[in-house]
Amino acid sequence: RAQLTAAEARAAEAGKAFRPNVGVGGTYTLAGGGRSISFPVGDLLNPVYATLNRVTQTQSFPQIDNVQTNFLPNNFYDARLRVRQPILDPTLKLQRQLAEAGTSAAAAAIAVSEDELDYRVRQAYFQVMQAGEAVAILRDADTLVAEALRTTQSLIRNGAGLPLARERILAERAQIEAQAAGARAQVANAEALLAYLTGSAIGSQRSAENFDVDALSAIKQSFNQPTNQTSSRPELDQLRAAVRAKDVELAIEGKFRAPRLGVQVDGGSQAFGFGLQPYVLAGLSLDIPLYDGGRVKDRQARIRAERDATQARLEGARRGFGLQVTVALNDLTAAEATLAAYEPAIAAAQRTLHDAQILYRNGSSSYLELLDARTQVTRVRLEHNLARYNTWLRYVDYLSAVGE
């Protein structure tokens, strides 16, 4: 945003180039010696004055000395108010257009940064949700193992169970706790990343009830076709502004031989010994460049090459974003299909666990069958959790690809 403010200031400065410049200045000079000029005014006029005095019998015409004047003024001042006004300069308007292109590029750069931050925040949020759901699943698994442990201890007391089964269940419970500790660490890390990106603390109350595949499909269907959206990417706006800037630079160089016309008016006073001698001085200035040794031609060649390179980057980025949208949409579709496939698997695993629990309590099955059923439920639920939030992360990729 600071860069945008600077670009806007440059554009405002360029827009004021047509306004006059007004300033006050002055000089005061002390001098001694140097070149001088002698004028024998006394030798020329004194004989005439003497004759006139004799004729008139008066002293009305005194004798005068010869004059010697130095070229360097001594005890001389010049104070002035100067006004400069450009009248004709075809590059001033182009300079303003160049500054405006820089403003557009800076605004697009902000949009690029905001989009990147949005993308990372969304990713971090769903990583927090995914890790939190994994903790909840493992907590449920621990509850099931605790129930199996209670049942096993009851069977042992009644002589229908084996102490080995209890030890096996305790080992399984320790393994679940280790997995839960790792999941809690992932939650803490994901929350720390999210707090870093957003600059604020993350609340502990969160729910994933609204993040299901049906809601995702409904949201996705609200968007237009991605091929119509890639043109809104701020990266493309940034490159378009760069191309416009090169076009303007070429136009400025093309005005090399255009005449520049300006007017200058001075009003002030100048005199020896701080006397008052007002004056007004006005003038026109005309500048028509004719030859610069070929430097303009070389600059034009360089700018054209830079423009062509920027245009090529623009076309490549446009095609690349189109490909990115296609890949993101394909990945999202595949993730949705994978997520949907876990729904019947979870239901089947839960039915198997329910039956295994009943058989184990009745002593009709071994603890290995119960643990296998419990492990299957936990595994499927964890995989479903990964698939669920992987789908949302693919959705975040899709939003980023289409510039949303």
Tab-separated table of C-alpha atoms in Angstrom, residues 25-384:
chain	number	residue	atom	x	y	z
A	25	GLY	CA	15.704	34.970	-6.289
A	26	GLY	CA	18.406	37.564	-6.173
A	27	THR	CA	22.125	38.338	-6.265
A	28	TYR	CA	24.400	40.853	-4.555
A	29	THR	CA	27.887	41.472	-5.962
A	30	LEU	CA	31.044	43.005	-4.548
A	31	ALA	CA	33.963	43.282	-6.941
A	32	GLY	CA	37.374	44.858	-7.297
A	33	GLY	CA	39.827	44.921	-10.175
A	34	GLY	CA	39.356	43.007	-13.342
A	35	ARG	CA	38.861	44.342	-16.842
A	36	SER	CA	37.773	47.949	-17.288
A	37	ILE	CA	36.965	50.454	-20.023
A	38	SER	CA	38.188	54.086	-20.172
A	39	PHE	CA	36.127	56.861	-21.718
A	40	PRO	CA	37.852	60.289	-22.075
A	41	VAL	CA	34.704	62.291	-21.557
A	42	GLY	CA	36.623	65.026	-19.682
A	43	ASP	CA	39.161	65.499	-22.460
A	44	LEU	CA	36.331	65.738	-24.947
A	45	LEU	CA	33.965	68.078	-23.093
A	46	ASN	CA	36.144	70.208	-20.814
A	47	PRO	CA	37.421	72.559	-23.700
A	48	VAL	CA	33.848	73.044	-24.820
A	49	TYR	CA	32.695	73.784	-21.266
A	50	ALA	CA	35.531	76.275	-20.799
A	51	THR	CA	34.575	78.136	-23.978
A	52	LEU	CA	30.922	78.259	-22.912
A	53	ASN	CA	31.902	79.671	-19.504
A	54	ARG	CA	33.917	82.447	-21.182
A	55	VAL	CA	31.109	83.285	-23.579
A	56	THR	CA	28.465	83.345	-20.869
A	57	GLN	CA	30.860	84.796	-18.273
A	58	THR	CA	29.563	82.192	-15.831
A	59	GLN	CA	30.687	78.940	-14.306
A	60	SER	CA	27.595	77.032	-15.373
A	61	PHE	CA	29.646	74.343	-17.096
A	62	PRO	CA	32.050	72.761	-14.602
A	63	GLN	CA	35.013	70.668	-15.573
A	64	ILE	CA	34.477	66.864	-15.464
A	65	ASP	CA	36.865	63.919	-15.101
A	66	ASN	CA	37.521	61.167	-17.525
A	67	VAL	CA	35.513	57.964	-16.788
A	68	GLN	CA	36.977	54.504	-16.131
A	69	THR	CA	34.379	51.696	-15.551
A	70	ASN	CA	35.106	48.142	-14.443
A	71	PHE	CA	33.280	45.268	-16.150
A	72	LEU	CA	32.653	43.575	-12.762
A	73	PRO	CA	29.815	45.374	-10.920
A	74	ASN	CA	30.648	46.428	-7.372
A	75	ASN	CA	28.011	46.867	-4.635
A	76	PHE	CA	25.333	45.761	-7.078
A	77	TYR	CA	22.122	43.822	-6.388
A	78	ASP	CA	19.460	42.156	-8.531
A	79	ALA	CA	16.239	40.927	-6.830
A	80	ARG	CA	13.468	39.331	-8.886
A	81	LEU	CA	10.270	37.319	-8.966
A	82	ARG	CA	10.438	34.724	-11.772
A	83	VAL	CA	7.498	32.899	-13.386
A	84	ARG	CA	8.077	29.982	-15.781
A	85	GLN	CA	5.225	28.441	-17.743
A	86	PRO	CA	5.477	25.612	-20.298
A	87	ILE	CA	3.392	26.353	-23.371
A	88	LEU	CA	4.175	23.446	-25.662
A	89	ASP	CA	5.706	20.131	-24.522
A	90	PRO	CA	4.116	16.982	-25.976
A	91	THR	CA	5.907	14.724	-23.467
A	92	LEU	CA	4.183	16.173	-20.375
A	93	LYS	CA	0.876	14.436	-21.069
A	94	LEU	CA	2.700	11.204	-21.850
A	95	GLN	CA	4.645	11.459	-18.600
A	96	ARG	CA	1.339	11.647	-16.756
A	97	GLN	CA	0.063	8.582	-18.611
A	98	LEU	CA	3.266	6.743	-17.690
A	99	ALA	CA	2.770	7.610	-14.020
A	100	GLU	CA	-0.855	6.453	-14.181
A	101	ALA	CA	0.287	3.114	-15.605
A	102	GLY	CA	2.618	2.811	-12.630
A	103	THR	CA	-0.321	3.450	-10.309
A	104	SER	CA	-2.313	0.685	-11.995
A	105	ALA	CA	0.611	-1.712	-11.628
A	106	ALA	CA	0.971	-0.860	-7.928
A	107	ALA	CA	-2.766	-1.391	-7.333
A	108	ALA	CA	-2.566	-4.749	-9.115
A	109	ALA	CA	0.431	-5.702	-6.967
A	110	ILE	CA	-1.683	-5.082	-3.859
A	111	ALA	CA	-4.420	-7.314	-5.264
A	112	VAL	CA	-1.850	-10.047	-5.982
A	113	SER	CA	-0.573	-9.859	-2.398
A	114	GLU	CA	-4.106	-9.899	-0.996
A	115	ASP	CA	-5.049	-12.915	-3.092
A	116	GLU	CA	-1.934	-14.778	-1.974
A	117	LEU	CA	-2.685	-13.962	1.658
A	118	ASP	CA	-6.317	-15.061	1.245
A	119	TYR	CA	-5.132	-18.329	-0.274
A	120	ARG	CA	-2.721	-19.041	2.571
A	121	VAL	CA	-5.263	-18.084	5.253
A	122	ARG	CA	-7.869	-20.410	3.745
A	123	GLN	CA	-5.353	-23.221	3.581
A	124	ALA	CA	-4.264	-22.661	7.173
A	125	TYR	CA	-7.861	-22.526	8.380
A	126	PHE	CA	-8.748	-25.876	6.863
A	127	GLN	CA	-5.513	-27.356	8.178
A	128	VAL	CA	-6.618	-26.283	11.663
A	129	MET	CA	-10.029	-27.838	11.069
A	130	GLN	CA	-8.551	-31.062	9.722
A	131	ALA	CA	-6.168	-31.502	12.656
A	132	GLY	CA	-8.956	-30.707	15.125
A	133	GLU	CA	-11.216	-33.303	13.555
A	134	ALA	CA	-8.409	-35.877	13.780
A	135	VAL	CA	-8.099	-35.173	17.514
A	136	ALA	CA	-11.850	-35.690	17.918
A	137	ILE	CA	-11.749	-38.988	15.966
A	138	LEU	CA	-8.895	-40.297	18.094
A	139	ARG	CA	-10.760	-39.210	21.220
A	140	ASP	CA	-13.720	-41.299	20.068
A	141	ALA	CA	-11.359	-44.193	19.386
A	142	ASP	CA	-9.984	-43.907	22.905
A	143	THR	CA	-13.536	-44.002	24.253
A	144	LEU	CA	-14.184	-47.234	22.340
A	145	VAL	CA	-10.967	-48.773	23.631
A	146	ALA	CA	-11.829	-47.708	27.171
A	147	GLU	CA	-15.209	-49.443	26.809
A	148	ALA	CA	-13.434	-52.561	25.469
A	149	LEU	CA	-11.067	-52.432	28.452
A	150	ARG	CA	-13.989	-52.205	30.862
A	151	THR	CA	-15.691	-55.165	29.174
A	152	THR	CA	-12.461	-57.179	29.186
A	153	GLN	CA	-11.869	-56.560	32.877
A	154	SER	CA	-15.427	-57.660	33.596
A	155	LEU	CA	-14.894	-60.849	31.594
A	156	ILE	CA	-11.632	-61.540	33.446
A	157	ARG	CA	-13.341	-61.141	36.810
A	158	ASN	CA	-16.006	-63.594	35.662
A	159	GLY	CA	-13.394	-66.047	34.403
A	160	ALA	CA	-14.392	-65.615	30.745
A	161	GLY	CA	-11.528	-63.372	29.627
A	162	LEU	CA	-7.764	-63.526	29.341
A	163	PRO	CA	-5.317	-61.081	30.996
A	164	LEU	CA	-3.464	-61.021	27.685
A	165	ALA	CA	-6.457	-59.323	26.097
A	166	ARG	CA	-6.310	-56.574	28.710
A	167	GLU	CA	-2.612	-55.970	28.061
A	168	ARG	CA	-3.249	-55.849	24.304
A	169	ILE	CA	-5.979	-53.281	24.802
A	170	LEU	CA	-3.765	-51.157	27.053
A	171	ALA	CA	-1.062	-51.182	24.390
A	172	GLU	CA	-3.636	-50.146	21.782
A	173	ARG	CA	-4.797	-47.316	24.013
A	174	ALA	CA	-1.216	-46.072	24.412
A	175	GLN	CA	-0.827	-46.081	20.638
A	176	ILE	CA	-4.011	-44.015	20.251
A	177	GLU	CA	-2.756	-41.512	22.814
A	178	ALA	CA	0.505	-41.160	20.882
A	179	GLN	CA	-1.447	-40.478	17.686
A	180	ALA	CA	-3.636	-37.967	19.533
A	181	ALA	CA	-0.544	-36.161	20.855
A	182	GLY	CA	0.751	-35.809	17.316
A	183	ALA	CA	-2.639	-34.539	16.129
A	184	ARG	CA	-2.771	-31.975	18.952
A	185	ALA	CA	0.670	-30.741	17.940
A	186	GLN	CA	-0.614	-30.335	14.371
A	187	VAL	CA	-3.542	-28.297	15.704
A	188	ALA	CA	-1.185	-26.029	17.665
A	189	ASN	CA	1.107	-25.549	14.670
A	190	ALA	CA	-1.792	-24.868	12.297
A	191	GLU	CA	-3.319	-22.368	14.743
A	192	ALA	CA	0.043	-20.639	15.131
A	193	LEU	CA	0.355	-20.321	11.345
A	194	LEU	CA	-3.182	-18.980	11.048
A	195	ALA	CA	-2.569	-16.465	13.846
A	196	TYR	CA	0.647	-15.391	12.094
A	197	LEU	CA	-1.140	-14.860	8.782
A	198	THR	CA	-4.109	-13.004	10.270
A	199	GLY	CA	-2.226	-11.152	12.976
A	200	SER	CA	-4.699	-12.193	15.651
A	201	ALA	CA	-5.440	-14.985	18.107
A	202	ILE	CA	-7.618	-17.846	16.901
A	203	GLY	CA	-10.729	-18.728	18.895
A	204	SER	CA	-11.023	-22.217	20.333
A	205	GLN	CA	-14.667	-22.632	19.339
A	206	ARG	CA	-14.974	-24.034	15.823
A	207	SER	CA	-17.176	-26.500	14.041
A	208	ALA	CA	-16.929	-28.346	10.764
A	209	GLU	CA	-20.616	-29.175	10.466
A	210	ASN	CA	-21.088	-26.864	7.482
A	211	PHE	CA	-18.073	-28.206	5.605
A	212	ASP	CA	-19.582	-31.131	3.758
A	213	VAL	CA	-19.489	-32.228	0.154
A	214	ASP	CA	-23.053	-31.096	-0.581
A	215	ALA	CA	-22.329	-27.547	0.602
A	216	LEU	CA	-19.114	-27.540	-1.405
A	217	SER	CA	-20.892	-28.633	-4.576
A	218	ALA	CA	-23.529	-25.941	-4.114
A	219	ILE	CA	-20.885	-23.266	-3.635
A	220	LYS	CA	-18.878	-24.423	-6.638
A	221	GLN	CA	-21.946	-24.404	-8.883
A	222	SER	CA	-22.521	-20.722	-8.067
A	223	PHE	CA	-19.418	-19.768	-10.045
A	224	ASN	CA	-19.265	-19.176	-13.760
A	225	GLN	CA	-17.132	-21.216	-16.086
A	226	PRO	CA	-13.480	-20.718	-15.120
A	227	THR	CA	-12.428	-19.790	-18.654
A	228	ASN	CA	-14.408	-16.561	-18.221
A	229	GLN	CA	-12.783	-15.707	-14.901
A	230	THR	CA	-9.053	-15.945	-15.452
A	231	SER	CA	-9.046	-12.507	-17.112
A	232	SER	CA	-9.794	-11.000	-13.686
A	233	ARG	CA	-6.538	-12.238	-12.183
A	234	PRO	CA	-4.601	-9.258	-10.751
A	235	GLU	CA	-1.355	-10.764	-12.044
A	236	LEU	CA	-2.690	-10.185	-15.566
A	237	ASP	CA	-3.692	-6.629	-14.663
A	238	GLN	CA	-0.163	-6.030	-13.417
A	239	LEU	CA	1.346	-7.273	-16.683
A	240	ARG	CA	-1.153	-5.273	-18.759
A	241	ALA	CA	-0.129	-2.127	-16.865
A	242	ALA	CA	3.520	-2.939	-17.585
A	243	VAL	CA	2.747	-3.284	-21.315
A	244	ARG	CA	0.923	0.072	-21.288
A	245	ALA	CA	3.896	1.690	-19.561
A	246	LYS	CA	6.245	0.440	-22.295
A	247	ASP	CA	3.872	1.777	-24.966
A	248	VAL	CA	3.940	5.195	-23.306
A	249	GLU	CA	7.746	5.105	-23.017
A	250	LEU	CA	7.944	4.435	-26.754
A	251	ALA	CA	5.611	7.359	-27.411
A	252	ILE	CA	7.786	9.640	-25.267
A	253	GLU	CA	10.909	8.632	-27.165
A	254	GLY	CA	9.021	9.223	-30.404
A	255	LYS	CA	8.568	12.876	-29.398
A	256	PHE	CA	12.330	13.432	-29.271
A	257	ARG	CA	12.357	15.981	-32.107
A	258	ALA	CA	9.111	17.704	-31.094
A	259	PRO	CA	9.628	21.389	-30.222
A	260	ARG	CA	9.360	22.574	-26.625
A	261	LEU	CA	8.143	26.119	-26.054
A	262	GLY	CA	8.016	28.016	-22.768
A	263	VAL	CA	7.685	31.551	-21.442
A	264	GLN	CA	9.579	33.230	-18.592
A	265	VAL	CA	8.743	36.555	-16.918
A	266	ASP	CA	10.984	38.316	-14.385
A	267	GLY	CA	9.895	41.301	-12.338
A	268	GLY	CA	12.249	42.945	-9.860
A	269	SER	CA	14.768	45.655	-9.157
A	270	GLN	CA	18.503	46.072	-9.717
A	271	ALA	CA	20.829	48.916	-8.867
A	272	PHE	CA	24.154	49.937	-7.259
A	273	GLY	CA	24.164	50.705	-3.577
A	274	PHE	CA	20.691	49.283	-2.877
A	275	GLY	CA	18.830	51.879	-4.833
A	276	LEU	CA	15.425	51.093	-6.324
A	277	GLN	CA	15.340	50.529	-10.067
A	278	PRO	CA	12.293	48.346	-11.003
A	279	TYR	CA	12.285	46.341	-14.187
A	280	VAL	CA	10.227	43.716	-16.053
A	281	LEU	CA	11.823	41.150	-18.361
A	282	ALA	CA	9.910	38.609	-20.446
A	283	GLY	CA	11.125	36.027	-22.895
A	284	LEU	CA	10.248	32.908	-24.871
A	285	SER	CA	12.386	29.768	-25.005
A	286	LEU	CA	12.291	27.287	-27.876
A	287	ASP	CA	14.078	23.955	-27.900
A	288	ILE	CA	14.123	21.642	-30.935
A	289	PRO	CA	16.510	18.646	-30.575
A	290	LEU	CA	18.049	17.626	-33.870
A	291	TYR	CA	20.689	14.996	-33.201
A	292	ASP	CA	21.730	12.964	-30.166
A	293	GLY	CA	24.218	10.495	-31.639
A	294	GLY	CA	21.603	7.727	-32.048
A	295	ARG	CA	20.835	7.334	-28.343
A	296	VAL	CA	17.071	7.714	-28.852
A	297	LYS	CA	17.092	4.995	-31.479
A	298	ASP	CA	18.896	2.636	-29.110
A	299	ARG	CA	16.489	3.448	-26.289
A	300	GLN	CA	13.533	2.737	-28.566
A	301	ALA	CA	15.006	-0.624	-29.532
A	302	ARG	CA	15.499	-1.502	-25.864
A	303	ILE	CA	11.965	-0.454	-24.898
A	304	ARG	CA	10.450	-2.421	-27.794
A	305	ALA	CA	12.329	-5.540	-26.706
A	306	GLU	CA	11.195	-5.047	-23.101
A	307	ARG	CA	7.618	-4.551	-24.266
A	308	ASP	CA	7.733	-7.722	-26.364
A	309	ALA	CA	9.096	-9.660	-23.386
A	310	THR	CA	6.347	-8.294	-21.115
A	311	GLN	CA	3.695	-9.094	-23.710
A	312	ALA	CA	5.069	-12.631	-23.973
A	313	ARG	CA	4.879	-12.990	-20.185
A	314	LEU	CA	1.289	-11.750	-20.309
A	315	GLU	CA	0.292	-14.316	-22.942
A	316	GLY	CA	2.140	-17.087	-21.099
A	317	ALA	CA	0.507	-16.143	-17.791
A	318	ARG	CA	-2.941	-16.090	-19.422
A	319	ARG	CA	-2.449	-19.596	-20.809
A	320	GLY	CA	-0.882	-20.771	-17.560
A	321	PHE	CA	-3.821	-19.544	-15.496
A	322	GLY	CA	-6.195	-21.303	-17.858
A	323	LEU	CA	-4.268	-24.526	-17.326
A	324	GLN	CA	-4.232	-23.922	-13.575
A	325	VAL	CA	-8.012	-23.575	-13.520
A	326	THR	CA	-8.455	-26.790	-15.519
A	327	VAL	CA	-6.124	-28.737	-13.226
A	328	ALA	CA	-7.708	-27.273	-10.078
A	329	LEU	CA	-11.207	-28.164	-11.289
A	330	ASN	CA	-10.150	-31.703	-12.190
A	331	ASP	CA	-8.476	-32.154	-8.791
A	332	LEU	CA	-11.559	-30.806	-7.040
A	333	THR	CA	-13.845	-33.172	-8.948
A	334	ALA	CA	-11.590	-36.132	-8.104
A	335	ALA	CA	-11.447	-35.115	-4.438
A	336	GLU	CA	-15.246	-34.912	-4.292
A	337	ALA	CA	-15.557	-38.375	-5.781
A	338	THR	CA	-13.016	-39.764	-3.290
A	339	LEU	CA	-14.857	-38.124	-0.398
A	340	ALA	CA	-18.203	-39.526	-1.487
A	341	ALA	CA	-16.735	-43.047	-1.639
A	342	TYR	CA	-15.950	-42.986	2.089
A	343	GLU	CA	-19.575	-42.542	3.202
A	344	PRO	CA	-20.621	-46.217	2.701
A	345	ALA	CA	-17.220	-47.405	3.989
A	346	ILE	CA	-17.737	-45.577	7.295
A	347	ALA	CA	-21.261	-46.962	7.666
A	348	ALA	CA	-20.045	-50.519	6.985
A	349	ALA	CA	-17.141	-50.216	9.437
A	350	GLN	CA	-19.414	-48.876	12.163
A	351	ARG	CA	-21.873	-51.744	11.669
A	352	THR	CA	-19.019	-54.223	11.881
A	353	LEU	CA	-17.773	-52.608	15.103
A	354	HIS	CA	-21.257	-52.662	16.609
A	355	ASP	CA	-21.631	-56.362	15.880
A	356	ALA	CA	-18.136	-57.118	17.167
A	357	GLN	CA	-18.881	-55.300	20.436
A	358	ILE	CA	-22.019	-57.351	20.985
A	359	LEU	CA	-20.257	-60.633	20.222
A	360	TYR	CA	-17.291	-59.730	22.450
A	361	ARG	CA	-19.504	-58.798	25.410
A	362	ASN	CA	-21.270	-62.110	24.975
A	363	GLY	CA	-17.967	-63.960	24.807
A	364	SER	CA	-18.666	-65.142	21.266
A	365	SER	CA	-15.602	-63.492	19.674
A	366	SER	CA	-12.020	-62.702	20.607
A	367	TYR	CA	-10.583	-59.325	21.512
A	368	LEU	CA	-8.584	-59.387	18.285
A	369	GLU	CA	-11.769	-59.247	16.233
A	370	LEU	CA	-13.008	-56.355	18.348
A	371	LEU	CA	-9.742	-54.447	18.045
A	372	ASP	CA	-9.646	-55.085	14.331
A	373	ALA	CA	-13.147	-53.675	13.956
A	374	ARG	CA	-12.283	-50.661	16.119
A	375	THR	CA	-9.064	-50.047	14.207
A	376	GLN	CA	-10.955	-50.243	10.935
A	377	VAL	CA	-13.466	-47.616	12.093
A	378	THR	CA	-10.709	-45.245	13.257
A	379	ARG	CA	-8.701	-45.713	10.079
A	380	VAL	CA	-11.693	-45.101	7.806
A	381	ARG	CA	-12.782	-42.053	9.810
A	382	LEU	CA	-9.275	-40.573	9.701
A	383	GLU	CA	-9.057	-41.206	5.951
A	384	HIS	CA	-12.506	-39.685	5.540
